[in-house]
Amino acid sequence: RLIQRKRSKKAANFLSEAASLTPGDLVVHVEHGIGQFDGLETITVSNAPHDCLKLIYYGGDKLFLPVENIDLISRYGSQHAATIDTGMGKENETEKATGRINITLDRLGSANWQMRKARVKERLRAIADELIRVAAARMARAGKVFSVEDRLYDEFCARFPFDETDDQKHSIAAIIDDLASGRPMDRLVCGDVGFGKTEIALRAAFIVALSGAQTALIVPTTLLARQHAQTFRERFAGLPVEIGELSRLVGTKRANETKAGIANGRIDIVIGTHALLQKHIQFANLGLVIIDEEQHFGVQHKEQLKKLHAGVHVLTLTATPIPRTLQLALADVRDLSLITTPPIDRLAVRTYITPFDKVIMREVLLREKYRTGQSFFICPYIADLDEAAAFLRDYVPEIKFIVTHGQMAGRELETRIAAFYDGQYDVLLSTSIIESGLDIPTANTIIISRADRFGLAQLYQMRGRVGRAKARAYAYLTYEEGKPLSPAVEKRLQILQSLDSLGAGFTLASYDLDLRGAGNLLGAEQSGHVREVGFELYQSMLEEAVAKQQGVEYDEAWSPQLNINSAVLLPDDYIADFEVRMGLYRRLANLETEAEINQFKAELIDRFGDLPAPAQHLLQVIAIKRACVLANIEKLDVGAKGAVLSFRKQTFANPAGLAEFIANNQENTAQENGRLGQGLLGHVSLRRDHALVFKAKWGQAIDDKARLAHIKELVEQLATINQQAGPSKQSRGQGEAK
């Protein structure tokens, strides 16, 4: 049996994919603040071309950033509803009147950016302090330990009719470890609609139930509660596990029996809506709380849940986490598992944005009917249903449709949904109540009327109601013909259309975090500080604040300045596509080891052919840059006769080792040995300003590649000596010693 090991995607990778740069985007430079990216420009210095990112600042000032230092900038965030003040002229008064956000570019050399950054850091310090206090209190509590006999667990798993994906296996294994760890679990499982989150909930509930404790599964809608209840009863059939249900669809007598069963311990697993949050609900031995579709629960509900599950294991399931939840997970305050692998044979949903055209919509509905499928027709308000029903009667008389909405009596709503599920109707005309929970494999077309009235996550969830089988599914996001869309709405719909790949829910959540900000991570206030410094920099500043509160030394991101005097770029005749080149430059900034650089080099050769000299120099420069970070070298100037190396803050972690290195590589030693004792072709001395001077003996005839190889050898030796001083500060994952 062959086992293929796949590299799992991390949360940070999704964010970097969502944050690709295009000309016109706002970016944030760590040292200079908010500017506007204006594309790549090749700067020639001493006949050596060098690719640089062109950044425009207030008043039209330009900053050219070498591509090897691309890690110093991050995307500011979404500027879809913003007026950008460049300082080049007056703002458009009509734009100003629309209430659009005004973003002013920073001035190069101004102290305003540093003051603003310091202000945000101060606020984040208070947030991080509270986050650590909350997390520490949770860690200090003793959690219930749950484990189950392997044979029983394997028998339960065998009832799953599909093969688990790799991501499902990893998530389940992490949850099993959490339940047995002895501390309360607080894990967020983020997986796309239909990617198997329910199976993860089933297995966690099985372990807890067989260990003698109770599980509460809380969902946002009655339909989802009913569907989960059916699924759980089918999977637990024949096992000594009692399952209860509590929602508007449950009659008063049964609801009272369920509440009594929860209180006396007779019911092992209860599935319900917000009714489970009522104060008079008492659990005999609650061990696990599962929150499904957490984006539908408000802050007040979550405060009630905190009281409900003090010291209890918590598992949160969602396809599109709200910004605050995502931010907590990214800051390592909550554990995060991603399910990004689609089920076998699953196809992505084709998405179209179009004005509502009656002829086209008729063809769409008939096409689905004639391929023996079903369709959803969604309206934003109950008042719109009559008009939509009239359209279906007049223009598509060949189909049978049924109407549902949230104000119907529980029994009637359940009957109508069941009739559609059984295939008695071709179209379900409904409000957005179907966005969570409905799993109807035969429904593979959805028409969303007035899509501009829905939020990004809502649209994504509703689109997830189709395409849950092997057939190709279609989603039509329509708006009123002749009515222009606002820039914010247009951006929202375009984002949804662009996210047409399977497993895009996490990427959508990162866009949502980008668009709305994270808000106050600890309370009901939703105004964040992201706008002042941009999302990516805000995220790294929060990580820094949390790390400092945990007692971990953490230094602000920095990048060595390298003046190489050689051609350094990916030539446009080697890689013609601008976006591909930009993506490769961003990936280059994240290469950490020699092995990763060699792997990247092999990929370039495989995709584009033999490397031209400037591309070879670029890879050498990246290796030199990484060694400079480890050696705490802030600036490196390379010329025909050698190099000058300046240490950051004029410090070196191992001064004794540096003194020995200089002594071994003095000029008199070179004359005695012919070649320097540590393999360098030249000699080293220390200037009064603590800069290191390397006088080369390679002569004028040496080519750029060989010169860079010697410089790389020099810097790597210094990095090795510096690291021998012991552990150093961490700068965004990069070592830096003082």
XYZ file of C-alpha atoms in Angstrom:
738
model
C 0.000 0.000 0.000
C 1.487 3.345 -1.052
C 1.266 6.229 1.403
C 1.617 9.683 -0.125
C 2.615 12.373 2.320
C 1.236 15.759 1.326
C 2.354 19.091 2.716
C -0.526 20.521 4.690
C -1.459 24.125 4.071
C -1.035 26.426 7.028
C -3.164 29.407 7.888
C -0.354 31.813 7.037
C -0.108 30.344 3.532
C -3.770 31.121 2.877
C -3.304 34.696 3.958
C -0.270 35.193 1.733
C -2.194 33.717 -1.212
C -5.027 36.148 -0.519
C -2.587 39.031 -0.315
C -0.982 39.037 -3.775
C 0.061 42.505 -4.941
C -1.139 44.281 -8.056
C -0.270 47.827 -9.192
C -2.430 50.375 -7.381
C -2.655 48.358 -4.147
C -1.900 50.076 -0.867
C 1.077 48.603 0.979
C 2.718 49.203 4.346
C 6.498 49.500 4.677
C 7.713 48.676 8.201
C 9.866 51.827 8.319
C 8.046 54.273 6.038
C 4.325 53.525 6.442
C 1.459 53.469 3.937
C 2.353 53.839 0.257
C 0.942 52.765 -3.096
C 2.497 49.932 -5.077
C 3.220 51.067 -8.633
C 4.679 47.896 -10.139
C 8.206 46.622 -10.720
C 10.942 48.831 -12.117
C 14.452 47.807 -13.123
C 17.039 50.216 -11.688
C 20.537 50.162 -13.225
C 23.453 51.091 -10.938
C 27.041 50.762 -12.237
C 25.746 48.833 -15.258
C 24.088 46.265 -12.935
C 20.271 46.002 -13.409
C 18.264 45.327 -10.252
C 14.501 44.681 -9.961
C 12.838 46.978 -7.420
C 9.270 47.515 -6.210
C 8.223 51.091 -6.970
C 6.282 52.618 -4.056
C 4.568 56.015 -4.269
C 4.268 58.130 -1.111
C 2.575 61.429 -0.250
C 3.351 64.205 -2.693
C 4.513 61.768 -5.372
C 7.751 60.799 -3.573
C 9.091 57.454 -4.768
C 10.770 54.644 -2.877
C 12.462 51.798 -4.770
C 12.599 48.623 -2.677
C 14.924 45.806 -3.871
C 13.012 42.595 -4.488
C 15.077 40.661 -1.948
C 13.660 43.004 0.743
C 10.021 42.434 -0.267
C 9.385 41.009 3.212
C 9.548 44.565 4.587
C 6.198 45.412 3.011
C 2.751 43.986 3.580
C -0.584 44.651 1.948
C -2.481 47.431 3.716
C -5.884 45.843 3.222
C -8.928 46.424 1.087
C -9.299 49.930 -0.344
C -12.490 49.160 -2.280
C -14.482 51.842 -0.425
C -11.682 54.338 0.068
C -10.518 57.615 -1.396
C -6.720 57.642 -1.513
C -5.180 61.032 -0.734
C -1.826 61.087 -2.543
C -1.085 64.740 -1.830
C -1.010 65.408 -5.575
C -4.281 67.343 -5.732
C -7.673 67.981 -4.144
C -9.924 65.069 -3.303
C -12.928 64.468 -5.472
C -15.821 66.204 -3.661
C -18.428 63.764 -5.014
C -16.424 60.830 -3.656
C -16.079 62.627 -0.348
C -19.844 63.102 -0.172
C -20.495 59.361 -0.503
C -18.927 58.736 2.899
C -16.009 56.728 1.537
C -13.070 56.206 3.880
C -10.207 58.593 3.228
C -6.744 56.994 3.362
C -3.800 59.388 3.278
C -0.417 58.149 2.099
C 2.445 58.707 4.528
C 5.228 61.207 3.906
C 8.702 59.787 3.431
C 10.901 60.838 6.330
C 7.977 61.944 8.512
C 7.783 60.956 12.188
C 3.993 60.531 11.962
C 4.217 56.872 10.941
C 6.470 55.884 13.839
C 4.177 57.713 16.304
C 1.120 55.953 14.884
C 2.819 52.568 15.065
C 3.852 53.172 18.683
C 0.261 54.137 19.535
C -1.129 50.887 18.104
C 1.562 48.887 19.916
C 0.496 50.411 23.198
C -3.133 49.402 22.600
C -2.113 45.915 21.532
C -0.089 45.472 24.710
C -3.260 45.819 26.765
C -5.157 43.440 24.458
C -2.357 40.859 24.596
C -2.238 41.081 28.389
C -5.924 40.227 28.627
C -5.676 37.482 25.977
C -2.844 35.807 27.853
C -4.740 36.114 31.135
C -7.810 34.430 29.606
C -5.736 31.702 27.943
C -3.672 31.127 31.108
C -6.819 30.803 33.220
C -8.142 28.190 30.791
C -4.816 26.308 30.797
C -4.682 26.366 34.602
C -8.065 24.675 34.930
C -8.099 20.925 35.007
C -10.037 19.492 32.096
C -11.848 16.175 32.041
C -9.838 13.360 30.469
C -11.706 11.375 27.810
C -10.469 8.314 25.971
C -12.175 5.269 24.538
C -11.223 1.701 23.758
C -9.687 1.419 20.284
C -11.907 -1.495 19.202
C -15.154 0.363 19.962
C -13.863 3.536 18.330
C -12.762 1.675 15.190
C -16.191 0.036 14.899
C -17.854 3.449 15.087
C -15.468 4.897 12.489
C -16.254 1.993 10.151
C -19.843 3.273 9.926
C -18.591 6.339 8.036
C -19.504 5.553 4.396
C -16.651 7.580 2.863
C -12.867 7.665 3.022
C -11.504 10.300 5.395
C -9.400 13.010 3.761
C -5.897 13.689 5.096
C -7.063 16.929 6.718
C -9.947 15.125 8.435
C -7.529 12.558 9.864
C -5.185 15.265 11.170
C -8.062 17.217 12.747
C -9.549 14.111 14.394
C -6.136 13.086 15.759
C -5.627 16.583 17.222
C -9.055 16.479 18.901
C -8.404 13.016 20.383
C -5.138 14.348 21.846
C -6.935 17.424 23.231
C -9.643 15.323 24.918
C -7.008 13.146 26.587
C -4.660 16.010 27.531
C -6.183 16.886 30.892
C -6.734 20.547 29.989
C -9.872 22.099 28.481
C -9.882 21.954 24.689
C -10.608 25.147 22.750
C -10.199 24.193 19.083
C -11.477 25.886 15.946
C -12.006 23.533 12.981
C -12.292 25.539 9.781
C -13.491 23.507 6.814
C -15.433 24.313 3.690
C -19.121 23.474 3.368
C -19.499 19.746 2.722
C -15.891 18.894 3.621
C -16.699 16.615 6.571
C -16.884 18.759 9.723
C -19.957 16.833 10.949
C -17.971 13.590 10.984
C -15.396 15.235 13.252
C -18.210 16.291 15.615
C -19.640 12.747 15.584
C -16.357 11.163 16.609
C -15.681 13.697 19.367
C -19.207 13.162 20.730
C -18.738 9.363 20.572
C -15.567 9.492 22.693
C -17.210 11.728 25.296
C -20.485 9.752 25.395
C -18.721 6.395 25.768
C -16.681 7.927 28.603
C -19.889 8.677 30.512
C -20.182 12.446 29.983
C -22.667 14.605 28.079
C -22.241 16.512 24.797
C -24.149 19.649 23.777
C -24.201 20.455 20.045
C -25.398 24.039 19.534
C -26.481 25.144 16.046
C -27.972 28.403 14.716
C -31.090 27.141 12.898
C -33.916 24.685 13.494
C -33.323 23.048 10.108
C -29.697 22.349 10.925
C -30.688 20.991 14.361
C -33.182 18.600 12.762
C -30.663 17.407 10.162
C -27.912 16.850 12.761
C -30.355 14.984 14.992
C -31.223 12.586 12.148
C -27.534 12.086 11.280
C -26.538 11.400 14.899
C -29.406 8.936 15.438
C -28.436 7.007 12.304
C -24.747 6.805 13.274
C -25.402 5.913 16.944
C -28.113 3.334 16.145
C -27.650 0.211 18.269
C -25.282 1.919 20.723
C -26.156 2.702 24.366
C -26.319 6.435 23.645
C -29.465 8.541 24.120
C -29.850 11.528 21.769
C -32.141 14.474 22.458
C -33.264 17.459 20.374
C -34.289 20.922 21.512
C -35.568 23.540 19.048
C -38.723 25.252 17.809
C -39.583 22.163 15.770
C -39.797 20.030 18.925
C -43.194 19.927 20.681
C -43.625 21.156 24.265
C -44.032 17.673 25.763
C -40.916 16.289 24.075
C -38.952 19.450 24.911
C -39.790 19.076 28.622
C -38.774 15.414 28.530
C -35.489 16.379 26.881
C -34.746 19.041 29.511
C -35.445 16.537 32.275
C -33.178 13.988 30.559
C -30.370 16.551 30.358
C -30.708 17.336 34.063
C -30.771 13.713 35.287
C -28.087 12.469 32.888
C -30.343 10.152 30.863
C -29.564 12.034 27.610
C -25.948 11.706 26.484
C -26.001 13.986 23.428
C -28.361 16.930 22.999
C -28.635 18.867 19.747
C -30.344 22.241 19.817
C -30.513 25.872 18.830
C -30.214 28.903 21.124
C -32.783 27.117 23.329
C -29.835 25.258 24.877
C -28.507 28.585 26.190
C -31.504 29.228 28.417
C -30.656 29.768 32.088
C -32.913 26.975 33.375
C -31.138 24.289 31.287
C -29.010 22.245 33.700
C -26.578 19.495 32.663
C -25.814 16.540 34.903
C -22.251 15.991 33.607
C -21.396 18.197 30.636
C -18.081 17.219 29.055
C -18.077 18.717 25.543
C -19.692 21.711 23.851
C -19.726 21.709 20.036
C -20.617 25.013 18.351
C -21.556 24.559 14.694
C -21.536 27.529 12.293
C -20.166 29.838 14.990
C -20.402 32.903 12.740
C -24.165 32.960 13.440
C -23.737 33.431 17.173
C -23.419 36.946 18.562
C -21.177 38.180 21.337
C -23.918 37.822 23.992
C -24.483 34.182 23.040
C -20.757 33.492 23.290
C -20.605 35.090 26.728
C -23.389 32.697 27.800
C -21.425 29.791 26.317
C -18.336 30.791 28.327
C -20.370 30.492 31.515
C -21.932 27.246 30.298
C -18.661 25.498 29.602
C -16.269 26.748 32.293
C -13.644 24.006 32.332
C -15.476 22.011 29.634
C -13.987 20.990 26.275
C -15.070 23.264 23.407
C -15.043 22.403 19.698
C -16.014 25.133 17.225
C -16.905 24.241 13.624
C -17.194 26.783 10.828
C -16.629 27.305 7.118
C -16.163 31.066 7.395
C -14.974 32.121 10.874
C -15.832 35.664 11.872
C -12.843 38.041 11.989
C -12.476 38.018 15.775
C -12.459 34.196 15.954
C -9.978 33.956 13.087
C -7.746 36.554 14.714
C -7.692 34.647 18.014
C -6.733 31.460 16.177
C -3.991 33.193 14.185
C -2.596 34.718 17.379
C -2.245 31.179 18.844
C -4.744 31.940 21.619
C -6.999 29.212 20.206
C -5.980 25.970 18.505
C -6.745 25.822 14.789
C -7.315 22.890 12.429
C -7.902 23.373 8.715
C -9.818 21.024 6.413
C -8.896 22.061 2.887
C -8.994 18.726 1.060
C -12.229 18.256 -0.905
C -14.037 14.918 -1.004
C -13.237 12.706 -3.984
C -14.957 13.713 -7.277
C -16.227 17.009 -5.829
C -16.376 19.795 -8.453
C -16.142 23.522 -7.796
C -19.340 25.577 -8.144
C -19.433 27.790 -11.254
C -20.413 31.292 -10.130
C -21.880 34.069 -12.292
C -22.739 37.696 -11.441
C -25.509 38.978 -13.692
C -28.517 41.321 -13.790
C -31.769 39.423 -13.240
C -32.874 38.434 -16.747
C -36.141 36.474 -16.868
C -35.232 34.594 -20.063
C -31.851 33.484 -18.729
C -33.300 32.451 -15.364
C -35.975 30.384 -17.141
C -33.298 28.552 -19.126
C -31.236 27.986 -15.981
C -34.139 26.394 -14.080
C -35.261 24.242 -17.010
C -31.727 22.999 -17.643
C -31.517 21.760 -14.046
C -34.960 20.128 -14.268
C -34.105 18.295 -17.504
C -30.922 16.860 -16.007
C -33.138 15.483 -13.174
C -31.852 17.955 -10.611
C -33.372 20.525 -8.253
C -32.809 24.248 -7.707
C -32.883 26.867 -4.958
C -34.332 30.347 -5.566
C -33.338 32.687 -2.729
C -34.819 36.102 -1.889
C -33.489 38.500 0.774
C -36.870 39.300 2.385
C -40.171 37.492 2.946
C -41.921 40.361 1.150
C -39.995 39.474 -2.046
C -41.292 35.897 -2.165
C -44.654 36.770 -3.776
C -42.984 38.548 -6.694
C -40.571 35.632 -7.197
C -43.460 33.139 -7.040
C -45.326 35.139 -9.707
C -42.223 34.991 -11.933
C -41.980 31.212 -11.535
C -45.686 30.708 -12.297
C -45.699 32.989 -15.350
C -42.313 32.323 -16.942
C -41.482 28.755 -15.879
C -44.840 26.942 -15.688
C -43.117 23.608 -16.426
C -41.641 23.382 -12.929
C -43.179 22.690 -9.507
C -42.010 24.905 -6.652
C -42.664 25.251 -2.933
C -42.180 28.281 -0.665
C -40.480 28.342 2.772
C -39.418 31.080 5.185
C -38.550 31.520 8.857
C -41.966 32.795 10.016
C -43.773 29.555 9.137
C -44.990 27.250 11.861
C -42.347 24.698 12.761
C -44.331 21.657 11.643
C -45.282 23.211 8.297
C -41.705 24.286 7.579
C -40.421 20.814 8.355
C -43.057 19.197 6.097
C -42.220 21.462 3.156
C -38.455 20.917 3.458
C -39.028 17.149 3.663
C -41.196 17.241 0.508
C -38.451 19.075 -1.396
C -35.848 16.661 -0.050
C -37.943 13.728 -1.307
C -37.954 15.217 -4.827
C -41.642 16.194 -4.984
C -40.703 19.728 -6.151
C -38.173 21.097 -8.650
C -37.502 24.459 -6.969
C -37.373 25.563 -3.336
C -38.289 29.260 -3.148
C -36.975 30.508 0.163
C -35.301 33.217 2.217
C -31.774 32.775 3.556
C -32.919 30.233 6.189
C -31.471 27.507 3.965
C -27.912 28.865 4.298
C -27.001 26.451 7.100
C -27.717 22.781 7.330
C -29.516 21.694 4.174
C -27.676 18.832 2.521
C -29.572 17.885 -0.642
C -27.254 16.169 -3.166
C -29.749 16.513 -6.049
C -29.891 20.334 -5.740
C -27.167 21.726 -7.995
C -28.386 25.158 -9.129
C -28.966 28.209 -6.950
C -30.310 31.621 -7.989
C -29.793 34.373 -5.403
C -32.054 37.338 -6.140
C -30.710 40.756 -5.122
C -27.399 39.273 -4.037
C -26.223 42.775 -3.128
C -28.467 42.579 -0.021
C -26.451 39.692 1.482
C -23.094 39.599 3.268
C -19.994 37.854 1.954
C -20.151 34.889 4.353
C -23.923 34.554 3.794
C -23.463 34.316 0.032
C -20.695 31.787 0.459
C -22.777 29.627 2.784
C -25.778 29.695 0.441
C -23.608 28.799 -2.524
C -22.422 25.841 -0.442
C -25.940 24.367 -0.496
C -25.284 23.193 -4.070
C -22.495 21.092 -5.507
C -22.525 18.573 -2.661
C -22.515 15.573 -5.008
C -20.513 14.668 -8.117
C -22.525 16.806 -10.566
C -21.367 20.249 -11.695
C -23.223 22.961 -9.776
C -24.046 26.558 -10.772
C -24.645 29.698 -8.701
C -26.182 32.889 -10.144
C -25.763 36.060 -8.083
C -28.280 38.482 -9.551
C -29.067 42.155 -8.996
C -31.753 44.515 -10.274
C -31.259 45.441 -13.919
C -30.463 49.113 -14.441
C -29.512 49.666 -10.804
C -25.750 50.267 -10.406
C -23.915 48.472 -7.618
C -21.957 50.408 -5.012
C -18.161 49.866 -5.030
C -18.356 47.909 -1.740
C -21.043 45.543 -3.067
C -19.239 45.098 -6.378
C -16.024 44.204 -4.545
C -17.899 41.705 -2.365
C -19.457 39.924 -5.337
C -16.179 39.890 -7.263
C -14.399 38.305 -4.291
C -17.009 35.545 -4.160
C -16.750 34.951 -7.893
C -12.954 34.792 -7.697
C -13.096 32.214 -4.889
C -14.248 29.472 -7.223
C -11.848 26.799 -5.992
C -12.817 24.085 -3.542
C -11.930 24.819 0.068
C -11.941 28.596 -0.278
C -13.849 29.273 2.959
C -10.745 30.084 4.971
C -9.471 32.405 2.252
C -12.869 34.116 2.253
C -12.627 34.544 6.024
C -9.229 36.171 5.608
C -10.731 38.562 3.043
C -13.501 39.301 5.537
C -10.898 40.017 8.203
C -9.178 42.251 5.655
C -12.389 44.114 4.749
C -13.866 44.545 8.228
C -10.951 44.361 10.648
C -10.776 42.133 13.696
C -12.583 44.449 16.083
C -12.042 44.306 19.817
C -10.902 40.730 20.449
C -12.356 40.602 23.943
C -15.771 42.268 23.879
C -18.718 43.510 21.861
C -17.008 46.568 20.371
C -16.222 45.991 16.694
C -13.898 48.917 15.945
C -10.335 47.678 15.512
C -6.978 49.296 14.976
C -6.247 47.565 11.670
C -6.914 50.691 9.604
C -4.022 52.577 11.170
C -1.268 50.158 10.166
C -2.849 47.635 7.763
C -3.944 44.074 8.475
C -0.710 42.098 7.931
C 1.442 44.435 10.028
C -1.281 44.550 12.694
C -1.238 40.744 12.798
C 2.546 40.608 13.276
C 2.368 43.349 15.942
C -0.278 41.349 17.808
C 1.918 38.229 17.623
C 4.801 40.289 19.023
C 2.664 41.656 21.873
C 1.371 38.174 22.783
C 4.903 36.718 22.664
C 6.250 39.442 24.969
C 3.432 38.841 27.459
C 4.354 35.145 27.406
C 7.953 36.065 28.286
C 9.365 35.326 24.821
C 11.906 37.856 23.530
C 10.689 39.230 20.234
C 12.238 41.904 18.036
C 10.592 43.903 15.285
C 11.000 42.653 11.728
C 14.066 43.884 9.890
C 15.787 43.010 6.647
C 19.466 43.481 5.713
C 20.314 46.120 3.103
C 22.471 44.515 0.421
C 24.380 46.549 -2.190
C 25.754 43.798 -4.402
C 26.787 45.630 -7.600
C 25.570 42.681 -9.722
C 22.526 42.077 -11.951
C 19.820 40.750 -9.581
C 16.365 39.975 -11.037
C 14.105 37.487 -12.792
C 14.309 38.885 -16.359
C 10.968 39.538 -18.077
C 12.197 37.590 -21.128
C 12.669 34.613 -18.775
C 9.317 35.001 -16.953
C 7.033 37.248 -18.981
C 3.937 37.253 -16.757
C 4.073 40.074 -14.177
C 1.828 38.351 -11.595
C 3.869 35.143 -11.791
C 7.082 37.101 -11.211
C 5.564 38.957 -8.251
C 4.380 35.666 -6.745
C 7.873 34.191 -7.106
C 9.456 37.252 -5.503
C 7.085 36.940 -2.530
C 7.921 33.255 -2.182
C 11.633 34.019 -2.332
C 11.272 36.262 0.714
C 10.029 33.255 2.745
C 12.836 30.818 1.876
C 14.640 29.928 5.108
C 17.213 27.216 4.363
C 19.717 26.221 1.708
C 17.558 23.185 0.918
C 14.500 25.388 0.263
C 16.538 27.666 -2.015
C 17.826 24.658 -3.987
C 14.288 23.291 -4.261
C 13.076 26.678 -5.526
C 15.917 26.744 -8.067
C 14.951 23.279 -9.340
C 11.346 24.442 -9.715
C 12.399 27.508 -11.761
C 14.490 25.356 -14.095
C 11.652 22.862 -14.457
C 9.052 25.571 -15.252
C 11.026 28.142 -17.235
C 14.302 26.558 -18.374
C 17.959 27.133 -17.464
C 18.547 30.045 -15.113
C 20.001 33.209 -16.664
C 22.873 34.846 -14.755
C 20.706 37.560 -13.052
C 18.375 34.855 -11.674
C 21.365 32.863 -10.368
C 22.633 36.026 -8.656
C 19.187 36.556 -7.117
C 19.210 33.121 -5.486
C 22.734 33.749 -4.165
C 21.613 37.099 -2.762
C 18.693 35.430 -0.955
C 21.135 32.942 0.640
C 23.467 35.807 1.627
C 20.523 37.743 3.084
C 19.473 34.804 5.293
C 23.072 34.427 6.527
C 23.225 38.196 7.219
C 20.150 37.916 9.464
C 21.801 35.097 11.440
C 25.048 37.113 11.661
C 23.169 40.302 12.711
C 24.562 42.150 9.674
C 22.346 45.130 8.885
C 24.148 46.413 5.780
C 26.449 44.764 3.271
C 28.270 46.749 0.551
C 30.093 44.634 -2.045
C 32.524 46.123 -4.570
C 35.265 44.991 -6.910
C 37.904 44.983 -4.146
C 35.936 43.469 -1.274
C 33.060 44.272 1.075
C 32.049 46.313 4.132
C 29.724 44.714 6.707
C 27.849 46.818 9.304
C 26.338 45.075 12.336
C 22.834 45.936 13.519
C 22.953 48.217 16.577
C 26.751 47.673 16.405
C 26.390 44.399 18.302
C 27.576 40.812 17.804
C 26.480 37.975 20.093
C 29.906 36.324 20.236
C 32.571 39.079 20.423
C 35.303 36.629 21.492
C 34.590 34.456 18.481
C 34.613 37.519 16.202
C 37.988 38.657 17.605
C 39.445 35.207 16.953
C 38.017 35.223 13.423
C 39.625 38.619 12.694
C 42.953 37.477 14.156
C 42.953 34.358 11.981
C 42.264 36.426 8.881
C 44.718 39.329 9.229
C 46.855 40.358 6.275
C 50.108 38.984 7.726
C 48.455 35.565 8.207
C 47.376 35.636 4.570
C 50.917 36.382 3.417
C 52.274 33.514 5.490
C 49.711 30.909 4.393
C 49.033 32.050 0.835
C 45.322 31.573 1.491
C 43.537 32.537 4.679
C 43.237 29.922 7.391
C 39.413 29.743 7.263
C 39.092 29.504 3.499
C 38.652 33.218 2.683
C 40.456 34.747 -0.271
C 41.299 38.042 1.441
C 41.757 39.521 4.920
C 39.453 41.040 7.530
C 39.776 44.079 9.794
C 37.512 46.052 12.153
C 36.944 49.801 11.688
C 36.429 52.308 14.497
C 32.685 52.411 13.763
C 32.621 48.612 14.387
C 32.077 47.836 10.689
C 33.934 44.810 9.327
C 36.123 45.409 6.245
C 36.919 42.522 3.926
C 39.775 43.253 1.477
C 39.583 40.658 -1.262
C 42.517 38.977 -3.015
C 40.492 37.696 -5.931
C 41.638 40.332 -8.442
C 39.704 42.270 -11.068
C 39.017 39.349 -13.431
C 36.604 37.465 -11.139
C 32.995 37.205 -12.378
C 29.883 38.163 -10.409
C 28.882 34.588 -9.587
C 32.269 33.718 -8.067
C 32.446 37.033 -6.174
C 29.002 36.407 -4.625
C 30.070 32.865 -3.705
C 33.051 34.267 -1.736
C 30.850 36.831 0.008
C 28.357 34.086 0.891
C 31.207 32.029 2.395
C 32.339 35.026 4.494
C 28.845 35.841 5.821
C 28.026 32.202 6.582
C 31.190 31.890 8.689
C 30.175 34.990 10.646
C 26.654 33.583 11.072
C 28.070 30.329 12.475
C 30.232 32.239 14.967
C 27.297 34.451 15.981
C 25.005 31.460 16.570
C 27.616 29.797 18.800
C 26.741 32.396 21.438
C 23.531 30.484 22.212
C 19.832 31.215 21.634
C 19.003 34.648 20.295
C 16.029 36.916 20.044
C 13.420 36.027 17.511
C 12.467 38.504 14.827
C 9.365 37.197 13.068
C 10.950 33.766 13.036
C 14.379 35.128 12.076
C 17.255 34.975 14.564
C 18.840 38.184 15.849
C 21.309 38.343 18.713
C 22.451 41.162 20.906
